[in-house]
Amino acid sequence: MPLCWEVMYGNDPLMNITDPTAQRHVLGGELCMWGETVDDSDLFSTVWPRAAAGAERLWSSADVQDADQFKPRLESFRCLLNRRGINAAAVNNNEARSAPSGPGSCFDQ
């Protein structure tokens, strides 16, 4: 799965819905994970941080779209997931399938 969180964050949930009335009817969305590219050993590290990036775009107003401003929130959220026992990959790990390279806290992204 070669898509990094920045690509997911760059997706506009209202793309191709140009009618403002129709846009108001969009209540949510989903991010899909295809099972043939993942197994139990890398499910959470593959899904996170991509799902967090997509979720912010889905649930935020249309003017919230700056990935640089989102990154500190994502790093903090990743640490929260790790503290809760969820194996979320490091934010700078574009493949999101391997451990960070070297020792350090969850803040050492």
mmCIF file of C-alpha atoms in Angstrom, residues 2-105:
data_model
loop_
_atom_site.group_PDB
_atom_site.id
_atom_site.type_symbol
_atom_site.label_atom_id
_atom_site.label_comp_id
_atom_site.label_asym_id
_atom_site.label_seq_id
_atom_site.Cartn_x
_atom_site.Cartn_y
_atom_site.Cartn_z
ATOM 1 C CA PRO A 2 2.137 2.868 -1.250
ATOM 2 C CA LEU A 3 -0.161 5.714 -0.169
ATOM 3 C CA CYS A 4 1.169 7.851 2.652
ATOM 4 C CA TRP A 5 -1.042 9.820 5.045
ATOM 5 C CA GLU A 6 -0.382 13.038 3.077
ATOM 6 C CA VAL A 7 -2.082 11.532 0.030
ATOM 7 C CA MET A 8 -5.078 10.521 2.122
ATOM 8 C CA TYR A 9 -5.212 13.988 3.694
ATOM 9 C CA GLY A 10 -5.130 15.569 0.236
ATOM 10 C CA ASN A 11 -8.386 13.909 -0.804
ATOM 11 C CA ASP A 12 -11.337 16.278 -0.871
ATOM 12 C CA PRO A 13 -14.479 14.532 0.426
ATOM 13 C CA LEU A 14 -16.652 16.818 -1.685
ATOM 14 C CA MET A 15 -14.706 16.487 -4.928
ATOM 15 C CA ASN A 16 -17.043 16.315 -7.926
ATOM 16 C CA ILE A 17 -20.037 17.384 -5.814
ATOM 17 C CA THR A 18 -20.335 20.948 -7.058
ATOM 18 C CA ASP A 19 -23.912 21.703 -6.004
ATOM 19 C CA PRO A 20 -23.887 23.327 -2.524
ATOM 20 C CA THR A 21 -27.277 21.788 -1.739
ATOM 21 C CA ALA A 22 -25.953 18.318 -2.532
ATOM 22 C CA GLN A 23 -22.790 19.000 -0.485
ATOM 23 C CA ARG A 24 -24.927 19.652 2.607
ATOM 24 C CA HIS A 25 -26.358 16.138 2.278
ATOM 25 C CA VAL A 26 -22.941 14.514 2.687
ATOM 26 C CA LEU A 27 -22.977 13.296 6.287
ATOM 27 C CA GLY A 28 -19.818 11.215 6.414
ATOM 28 C CA GLY A 29 -17.622 8.844 4.514
ATOM 29 C CA GLU A 30 -15.425 5.775 4.792
ATOM 30 C CA LEU A 31 -11.826 4.785 4.253
ATOM 31 C CA CYS A 32 -11.325 1.277 2.928
ATOM 32 C CA MET A 33 -8.513 -1.173 3.626
ATOM 33 C CA TRP A 34 -8.136 -4.079 1.203
ATOM 34 C CA GLY A 35 -7.417 -7.330 3.017
ATOM 35 C CA GLU A 36 -5.120 -8.885 0.429
ATOM 36 C CA THR A 37 -2.398 -6.353 1.268
ATOM 37 C CA VAL A 38 -2.404 -6.787 5.057
ATOM 38 C CA ASP A 39 -2.565 -9.399 7.795
ATOM 39 C CA ASP A 40 -2.851 -9.429 11.594
ATOM 40 C CA SER A 41 0.795 -8.471 11.999
ATOM 41 C CA ASP A 42 0.498 -5.114 10.237
ATOM 42 C CA LEU A 43 -3.188 -4.203 10.192
ATOM 43 C CA PHE A 44 -3.084 -1.298 12.643
ATOM 44 C CA SER A 45 0.264 0.024 11.491
ATOM 45 C CA THR A 46 -1.065 0.002 7.931
ATOM 46 C CA VAL A 47 -4.410 1.630 8.682
ATOM 47 C CA TRP A 48 -2.992 4.287 11.008
ATOM 48 C CA PRO A 49 -2.065 7.075 10.308
ATOM 49 C CA ARG A 50 -3.970 7.033 6.986
ATOM 50 C CA ALA A 51 -7.395 6.659 8.600
ATOM 51 C CA ALA A 52 -6.701 9.562 10.962
ATOM 52 C CA ALA A 53 -5.816 11.782 8.002
ATOM 53 C CA GLY A 54 -8.976 10.825 6.154
ATOM 54 C CA ALA A 55 -11.105 11.260 9.256
ATOM 55 C CA GLU A 56 -9.939 14.829 9.794
ATOM 56 C CA ARG A 57 -10.829 15.728 6.214
ATOM 57 C CA LEU A 58 -14.229 14.022 6.486
ATOM 58 C CA TRP A 59 -15.249 15.632 9.770
ATOM 59 C CA SER A 60 -13.670 19.080 9.412
ATOM 60 C CA SER A 61 -14.924 22.101 7.534
ATOM 61 C CA ALA A 62 -13.793 22.491 3.924
ATOM 62 C CA ASP A 63 -11.230 25.152 4.819
ATOM 63 C CA VAL A 64 -9.295 22.700 7.052
ATOM 64 C CA GLN A 65 -6.869 21.271 4.507
ATOM 65 C CA ASP A 66 -3.318 22.180 5.516
ATOM 66 C CA ALA A 67 -1.289 18.977 5.965
ATOM 67 C CA ASP A 68 1.532 20.864 7.707
ATOM 68 C CA GLN A 69 -0.893 22.085 10.377
ATOM 69 C CA PHE A 70 -2.389 18.598 10.686
ATOM 70 C CA LYS A 71 0.930 16.789 11.181
ATOM 71 C CA PRO A 72 1.454 17.809 14.862
ATOM 72 C CA ARG A 73 -2.108 16.663 15.661
ATOM 73 C CA LEU A 74 -1.438 13.381 13.879
ATOM 74 C CA GLU A 75 1.830 12.864 15.775
ATOM 75 C CA SER A 76 0.035 13.463 19.063
ATOM 76 C CA PHE A 77 -2.806 11.133 18.067
ATOM 77 C CA ARG A 78 -0.306 8.434 17.068
ATOM 78 C CA CYS A 79 1.276 8.633 20.527
ATOM 79 C CA LEU A 80 -2.157 8.377 22.141
ATOM 80 C CA LEU A 81 -2.872 5.240 20.117
ATOM 81 C CA ASN A 82 0.491 3.741 21.103
ATOM 82 C CA ARG A 83 -0.151 4.458 24.791
ATOM 83 C CA ARG A 84 -3.469 2.626 24.436
ATOM 84 C CA GLY A 85 -1.732 -0.396 22.948
ATOM 85 C CA ILE A 86 -2.586 0.231 19.295
ATOM 86 C CA ASN A 87 0.437 -0.310 17.065
ATOM 87 C CA ALA A 88 0.138 2.841 14.958
ATOM 88 C CA ALA A 89 3.064 3.419 12.600
ATOM 89 C CA ALA A 90 5.318 6.437 12.876
ATOM 90 C CA VAL A 91 4.043 9.462 10.992
ATOM 91 C CA ASN A 92 7.169 9.777 8.829
ATOM 92 C CA ASN A 93 7.021 6.080 7.897
ATOM 93 C CA ASN A 94 5.512 6.403 4.415
ATOM 94 C CA GLU A 95 4.989 2.695 3.952
ATOM 95 C CA ALA A 96 3.524 2.489 7.497
ATOM 96 C CA ARG A 97 4.558 -1.130 7.699
ATOM 97 C CA SER A 98 7.817 -1.174 9.558
ATOM 98 C CA ALA A 99 9.004 0.017 12.929
ATOM 99 C CA PRO A 100 10.738 3.394 13.248
ATOM 100 C CA SER A 101 14.453 3.067 12.496
ATOM 101 C CA GLY A 102 16.105 3.190 15.886
ATOM 102 C CA PRO A 103 15.257 3.671 19.530
ATOM 103 C CA GLY A 104 13.209 6.560 20.834
ATOM 104 C CA SER A 105 9.877 7.557 22.239
#
